[in-house]
Coordinates of C-alpha atoms and ligand atoms in Angstrom, one line a residue:
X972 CA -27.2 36.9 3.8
X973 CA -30.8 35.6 3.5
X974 CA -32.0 36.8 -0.2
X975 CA -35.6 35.8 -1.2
X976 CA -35.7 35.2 -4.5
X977 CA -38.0 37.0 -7.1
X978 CA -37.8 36.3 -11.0
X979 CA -36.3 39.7 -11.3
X980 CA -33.7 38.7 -9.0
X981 CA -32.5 35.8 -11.0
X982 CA -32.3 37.4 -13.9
X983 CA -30.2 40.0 -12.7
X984 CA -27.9 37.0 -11.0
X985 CA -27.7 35.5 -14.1
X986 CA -26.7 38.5 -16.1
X987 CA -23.8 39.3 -13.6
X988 CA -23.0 36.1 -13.9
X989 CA -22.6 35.6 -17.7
X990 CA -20.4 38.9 -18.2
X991 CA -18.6 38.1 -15.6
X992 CA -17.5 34.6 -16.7
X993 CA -16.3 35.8 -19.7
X994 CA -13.6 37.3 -17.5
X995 CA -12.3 34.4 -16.0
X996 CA -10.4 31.0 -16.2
X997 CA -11.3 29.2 -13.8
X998 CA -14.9 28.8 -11.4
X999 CA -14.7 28.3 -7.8
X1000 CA -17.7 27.0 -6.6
X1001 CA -19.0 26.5 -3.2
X1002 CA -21.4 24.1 -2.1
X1003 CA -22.3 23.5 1.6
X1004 CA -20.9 20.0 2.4
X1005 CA -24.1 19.4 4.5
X1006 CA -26.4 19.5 1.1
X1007 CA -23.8 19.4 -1.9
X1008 CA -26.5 18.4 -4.2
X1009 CA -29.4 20.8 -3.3
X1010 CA -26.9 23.5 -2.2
X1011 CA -25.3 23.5 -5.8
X1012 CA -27.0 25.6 -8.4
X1013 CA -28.8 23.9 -11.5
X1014 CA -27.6 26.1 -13.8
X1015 CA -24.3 26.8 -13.4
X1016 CA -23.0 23.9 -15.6
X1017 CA -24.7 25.5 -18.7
X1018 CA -23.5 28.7 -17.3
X1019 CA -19.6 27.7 -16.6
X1020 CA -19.2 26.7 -20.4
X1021 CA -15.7 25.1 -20.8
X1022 CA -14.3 27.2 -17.9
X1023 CA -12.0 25.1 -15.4
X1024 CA -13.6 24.2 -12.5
X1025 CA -13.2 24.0 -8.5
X1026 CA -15.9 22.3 -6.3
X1027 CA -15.4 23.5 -2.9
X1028 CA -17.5 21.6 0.3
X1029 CA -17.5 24.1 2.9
X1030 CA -18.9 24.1 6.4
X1031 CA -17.2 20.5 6.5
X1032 CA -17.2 21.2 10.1
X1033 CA -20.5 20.7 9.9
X1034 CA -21.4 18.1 8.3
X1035 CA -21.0 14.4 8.8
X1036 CA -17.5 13.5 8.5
X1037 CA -18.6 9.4 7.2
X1038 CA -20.0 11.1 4.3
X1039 CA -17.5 14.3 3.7
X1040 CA -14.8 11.8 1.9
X1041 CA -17.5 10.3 0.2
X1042 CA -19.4 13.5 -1.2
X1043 CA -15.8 14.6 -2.4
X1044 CA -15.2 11.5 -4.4
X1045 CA -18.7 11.8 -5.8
X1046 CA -17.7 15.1 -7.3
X1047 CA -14.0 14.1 -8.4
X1048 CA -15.9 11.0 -10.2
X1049 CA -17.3 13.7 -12.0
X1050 CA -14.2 15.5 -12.9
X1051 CA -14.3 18.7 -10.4
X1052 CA -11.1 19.3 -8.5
X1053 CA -12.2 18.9 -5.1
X1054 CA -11.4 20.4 -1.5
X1055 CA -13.2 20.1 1.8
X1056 CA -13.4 23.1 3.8
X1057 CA -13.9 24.8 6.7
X1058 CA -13.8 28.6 5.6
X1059 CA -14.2 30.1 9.5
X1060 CA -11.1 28.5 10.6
X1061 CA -9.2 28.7 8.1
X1062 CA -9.0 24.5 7.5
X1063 CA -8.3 23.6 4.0
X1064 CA -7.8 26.3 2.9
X1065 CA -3.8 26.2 2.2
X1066 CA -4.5 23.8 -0.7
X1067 CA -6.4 25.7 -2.8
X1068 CA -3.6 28.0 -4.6
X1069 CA -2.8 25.1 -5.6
X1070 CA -6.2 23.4 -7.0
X1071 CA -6.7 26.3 -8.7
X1072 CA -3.6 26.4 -10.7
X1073 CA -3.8 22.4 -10.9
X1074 CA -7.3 23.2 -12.5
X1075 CA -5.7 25.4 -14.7
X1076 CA -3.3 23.3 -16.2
X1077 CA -4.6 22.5 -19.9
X1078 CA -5.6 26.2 -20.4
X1079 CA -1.9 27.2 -19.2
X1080 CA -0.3 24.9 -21.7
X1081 CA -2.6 26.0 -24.1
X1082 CA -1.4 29.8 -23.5
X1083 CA 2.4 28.4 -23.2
X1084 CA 1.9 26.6 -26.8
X1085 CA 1.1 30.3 -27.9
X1086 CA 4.1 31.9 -26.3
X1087 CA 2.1 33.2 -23.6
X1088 CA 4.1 32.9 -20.7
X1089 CA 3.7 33.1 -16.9
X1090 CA -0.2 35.0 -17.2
X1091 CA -1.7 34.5 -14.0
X1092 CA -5.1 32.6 -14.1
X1093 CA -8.5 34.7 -13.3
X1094 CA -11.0 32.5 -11.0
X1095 CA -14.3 33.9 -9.4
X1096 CA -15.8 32.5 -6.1
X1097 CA -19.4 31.9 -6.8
X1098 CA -22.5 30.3 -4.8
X1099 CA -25.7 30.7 -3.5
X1100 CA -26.7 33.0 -0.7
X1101 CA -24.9 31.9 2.6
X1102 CA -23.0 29.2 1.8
X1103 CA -19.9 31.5 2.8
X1104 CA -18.5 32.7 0.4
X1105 CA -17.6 35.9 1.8
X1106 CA -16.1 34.1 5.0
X1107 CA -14.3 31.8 2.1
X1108 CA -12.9 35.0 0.1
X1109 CA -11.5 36.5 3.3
X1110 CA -9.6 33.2 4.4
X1111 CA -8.5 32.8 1.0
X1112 CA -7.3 36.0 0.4
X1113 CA -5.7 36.2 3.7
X1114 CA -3.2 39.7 3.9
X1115 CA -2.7 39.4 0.1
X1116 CA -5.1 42.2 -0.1
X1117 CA -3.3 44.1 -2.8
X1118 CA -5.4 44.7 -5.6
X1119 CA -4.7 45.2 -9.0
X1120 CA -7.5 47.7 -9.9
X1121 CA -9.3 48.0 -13.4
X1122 CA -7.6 46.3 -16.1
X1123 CA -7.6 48.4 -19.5
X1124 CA -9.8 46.6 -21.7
X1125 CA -12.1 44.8 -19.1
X1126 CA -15.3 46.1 -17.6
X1127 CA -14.6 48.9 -15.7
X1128 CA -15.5 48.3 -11.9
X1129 CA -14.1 44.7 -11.6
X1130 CA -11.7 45.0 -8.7
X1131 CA -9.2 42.0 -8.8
X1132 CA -6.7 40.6 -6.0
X1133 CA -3.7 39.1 -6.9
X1134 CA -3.2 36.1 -4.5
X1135 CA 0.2 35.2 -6.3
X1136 CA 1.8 35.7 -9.2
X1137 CA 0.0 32.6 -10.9
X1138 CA -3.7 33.5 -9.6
X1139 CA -5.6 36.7 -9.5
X1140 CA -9.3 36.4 -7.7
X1141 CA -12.4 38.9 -8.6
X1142 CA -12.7 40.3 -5.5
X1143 CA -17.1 39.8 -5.4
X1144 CA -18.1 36.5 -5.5
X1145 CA -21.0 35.9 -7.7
X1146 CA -24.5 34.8 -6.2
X1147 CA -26.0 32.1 -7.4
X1148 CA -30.0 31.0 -7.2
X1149 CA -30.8 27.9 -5.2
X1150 CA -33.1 24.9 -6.5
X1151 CA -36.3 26.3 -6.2
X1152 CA -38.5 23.6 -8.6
X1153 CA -37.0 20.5 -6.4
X1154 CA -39.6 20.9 -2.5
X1155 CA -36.5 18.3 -1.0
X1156 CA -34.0 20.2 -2.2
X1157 CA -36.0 23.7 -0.7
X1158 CA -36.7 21.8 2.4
X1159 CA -32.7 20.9 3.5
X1160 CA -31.9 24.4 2.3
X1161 CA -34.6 25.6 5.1
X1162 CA -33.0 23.3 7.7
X1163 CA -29.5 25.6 7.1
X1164 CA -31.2 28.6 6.8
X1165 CA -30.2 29.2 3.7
X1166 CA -33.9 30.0 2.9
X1167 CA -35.8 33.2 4.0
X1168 CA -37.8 32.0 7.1
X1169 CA -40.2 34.8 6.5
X1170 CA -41.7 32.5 4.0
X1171 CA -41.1 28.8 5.9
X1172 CA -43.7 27.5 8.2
X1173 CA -41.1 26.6 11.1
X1174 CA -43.2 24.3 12.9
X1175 CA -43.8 22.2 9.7
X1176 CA -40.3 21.9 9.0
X1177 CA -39.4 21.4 12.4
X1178 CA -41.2 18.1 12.0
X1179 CA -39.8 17.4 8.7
X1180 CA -36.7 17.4 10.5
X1181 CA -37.6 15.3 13.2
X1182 CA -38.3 13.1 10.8
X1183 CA -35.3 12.8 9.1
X1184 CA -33.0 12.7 12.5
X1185 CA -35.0 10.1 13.9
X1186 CA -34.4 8.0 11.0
X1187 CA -30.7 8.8 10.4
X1188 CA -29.4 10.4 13.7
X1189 CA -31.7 8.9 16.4
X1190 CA -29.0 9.8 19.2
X1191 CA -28.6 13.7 17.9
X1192 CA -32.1 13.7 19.2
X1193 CA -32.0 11.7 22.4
X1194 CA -28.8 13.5 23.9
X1195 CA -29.4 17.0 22.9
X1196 CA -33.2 17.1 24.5
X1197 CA -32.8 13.8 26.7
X1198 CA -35.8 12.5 25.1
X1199 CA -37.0 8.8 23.8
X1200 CA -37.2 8.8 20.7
X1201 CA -39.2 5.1 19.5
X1202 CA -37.0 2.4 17.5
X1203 CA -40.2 1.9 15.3
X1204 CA -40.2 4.9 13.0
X1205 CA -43.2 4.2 12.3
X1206 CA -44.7 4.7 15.6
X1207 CA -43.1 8.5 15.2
X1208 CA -45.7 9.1 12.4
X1209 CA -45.6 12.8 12.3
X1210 CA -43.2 13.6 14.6
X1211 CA -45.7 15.9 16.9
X1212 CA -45.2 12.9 19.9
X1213 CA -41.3 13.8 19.9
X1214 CA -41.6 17.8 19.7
X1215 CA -44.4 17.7 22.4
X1216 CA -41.3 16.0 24.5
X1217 CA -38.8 18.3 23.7
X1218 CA -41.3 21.4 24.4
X1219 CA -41.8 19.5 27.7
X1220 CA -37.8 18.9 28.3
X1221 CA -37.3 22.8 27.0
X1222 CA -40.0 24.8 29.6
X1223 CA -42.4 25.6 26.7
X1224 CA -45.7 25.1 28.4
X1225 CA -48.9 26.9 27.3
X1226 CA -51.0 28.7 30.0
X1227 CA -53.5 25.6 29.8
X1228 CA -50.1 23.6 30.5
X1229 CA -50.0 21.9 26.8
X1230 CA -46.2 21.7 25.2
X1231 CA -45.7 24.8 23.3
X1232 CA -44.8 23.0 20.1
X1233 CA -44.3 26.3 17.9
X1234 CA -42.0 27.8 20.9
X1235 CA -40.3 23.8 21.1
X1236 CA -39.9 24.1 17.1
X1237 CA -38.0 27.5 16.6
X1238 CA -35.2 25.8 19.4
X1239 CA -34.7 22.8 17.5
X1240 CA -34.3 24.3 14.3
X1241 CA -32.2 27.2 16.0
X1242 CA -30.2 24.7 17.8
X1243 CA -29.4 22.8 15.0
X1244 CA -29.0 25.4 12.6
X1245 CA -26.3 26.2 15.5
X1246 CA -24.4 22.8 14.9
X1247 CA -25.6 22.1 18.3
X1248 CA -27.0 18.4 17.5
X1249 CA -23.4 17.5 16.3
X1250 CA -22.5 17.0 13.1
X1251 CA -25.1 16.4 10.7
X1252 CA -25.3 15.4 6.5
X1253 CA -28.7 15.6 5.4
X1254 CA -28.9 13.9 1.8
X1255 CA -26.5 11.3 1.1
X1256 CA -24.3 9.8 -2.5
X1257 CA -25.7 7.6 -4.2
Ligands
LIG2688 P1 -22.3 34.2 1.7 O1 -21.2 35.2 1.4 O2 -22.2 33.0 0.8 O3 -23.7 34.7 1.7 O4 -22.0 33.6 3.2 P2 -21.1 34.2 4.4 O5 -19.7 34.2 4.0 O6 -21.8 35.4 4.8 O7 -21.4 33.0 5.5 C1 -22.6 32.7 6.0 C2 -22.5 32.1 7.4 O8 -21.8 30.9 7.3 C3 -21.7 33.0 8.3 O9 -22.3 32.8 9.6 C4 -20.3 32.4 8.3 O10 -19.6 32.6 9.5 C5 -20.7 30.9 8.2 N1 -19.6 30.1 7.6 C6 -19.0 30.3 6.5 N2 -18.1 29.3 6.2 C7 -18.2 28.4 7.3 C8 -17.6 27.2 7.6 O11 -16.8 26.6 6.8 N3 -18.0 26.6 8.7 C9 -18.9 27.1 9.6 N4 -19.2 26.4 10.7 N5 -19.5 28.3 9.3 C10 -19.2 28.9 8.2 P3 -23.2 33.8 10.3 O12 -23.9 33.1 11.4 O13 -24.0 34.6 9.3 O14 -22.2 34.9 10.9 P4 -21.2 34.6 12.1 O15 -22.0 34.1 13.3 O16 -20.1 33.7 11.7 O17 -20.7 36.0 12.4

């Protein structure tokens, strides 16, 4: 899903999302392990209160596996408990009942101190738009589809489904605005597509990209489009010299025979929005 995001919009994401935290234990978030920082909404920490929380880095598959450990540790350092994912396949996956309980832990002594006994924890999936969380709630939930129904004294309409008899799941994730105020952060959430391209110029950001590979994945550029790409970054500049080659490499000739760098443009950024450059991180720990 591709939302475009209006004021209105986010105010209405918000609300669903305050009234339905008050509902829960524990937040699953998902980031996408290609972007964790500019994937992960700004707001959420404010939002999530003292709720127990799981940091999820999905598309793993995707991303650069010398930085997955790396981005993980970065977020345990700062307390989350931590998986990396792959939601299509299923990978990972098997360990989160128990991060999710393990999250839990200080809430369910709390509740044991109290003589409440064996009440399963209430988590809620929660992201922004395509990071897949529906593709995570379906591996997750797996055949445990039974679900509980309305609970007396909760808002009516919340469907929940109980994955065990420790954890119980709302069964609609909650979507979460992206980083609108930070242009880097909007500009690696175009390269996913996680950005409506109605409102992108493609050909701009297929340069932007250029840009970036040439500097940090040189060889995802020369094998994919068998094209030279210069050791001197410098001498790159803009990037046009390298799309004019893959236009060239790629058929997209104009009728005066110029590259067709628009045409050339919508194929990279396809192609690697496809995972077909290999696997790529595109902002790096600190
Ligand atoms: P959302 O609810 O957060 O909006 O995201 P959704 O689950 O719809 O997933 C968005 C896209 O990301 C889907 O692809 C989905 O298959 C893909 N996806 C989700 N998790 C993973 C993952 O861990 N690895 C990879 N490689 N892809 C993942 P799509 O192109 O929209 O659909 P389809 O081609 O899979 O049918």
């Amino acid at each position: 899903m591709n939302v475009q995001w209006y004021p209105g919009h986010m105010a209405k994401a918000k609300r669903m999302m305050q009234e339905n935290i008050k509902l829960i234990d524990v937040i699953i978030e998902l980031v996408d392990a290609r972007i964790p920082l500019s994937s992960k909404n700004p707001d959420i920490d404010a939002l999530a209160g003292n709720k127990s929380r799981v940091l999820l880095l999905n598309k793993y598959d995707m991303a650069d596996p010398k930085y997955n450990e790396m981005w993980k540790k970065y977020f345990e350092d700062k307390g989350f408990h931590t998986a990396l994912i792959n939601s299509k396949n299923g990978q990972g996956i098997n360990q989160i009942k128990d991060i999710v309980y393990k999250a839990c832990e200080a809430k369910i002594e709390r509740d044991r101190r109290r003589g409440i006994l064996n009440r399963p924890v209430r988590a809620m999936v929660v992201g922004i738009p395509n990071v897949g969380k529906s593709t995570f709630i379906n591996s997750f939930v797996g055949k445990a589809t039974a679900k509980t129904g309305n609970k007396p004294g909760v808002t009516k309409g919340k469907q929940w489904i109980r994955l065990s008899s420790k954890i119980e799941l709302l069964d609609t994730p909650g979507i979460l605005w992206p980083k609108f105020e930070d242009p880097a952060a909007g500009m690696r959430l175009a390269f996913i597509g996680s950005i409506n391209d109605d409102i992108i110029q493609m050909t701009e950001l297929s340069l932007e990209l250029i840009l970036f590979l040439s500097k940090y994945y040189p060889n995802a550029l020369k094998d994919r489009y068998d094209i030279l790409i210069p050791d001197n970054l410098e001498s790159i500049k803009d990037g046009v010299g390298v799309l004019e080659q893959i236009a060239t490499k790629r058929s997209c000739i104009m009728k005066g025979g110029e590259p067709d760098i628009d045409r050339a443009a919508l194929i990279l950024i396809d192609e690697f929005r496809n995972g077909r450059l290999g696997k790529v991180t595109l902002e790096f720990p600190e």
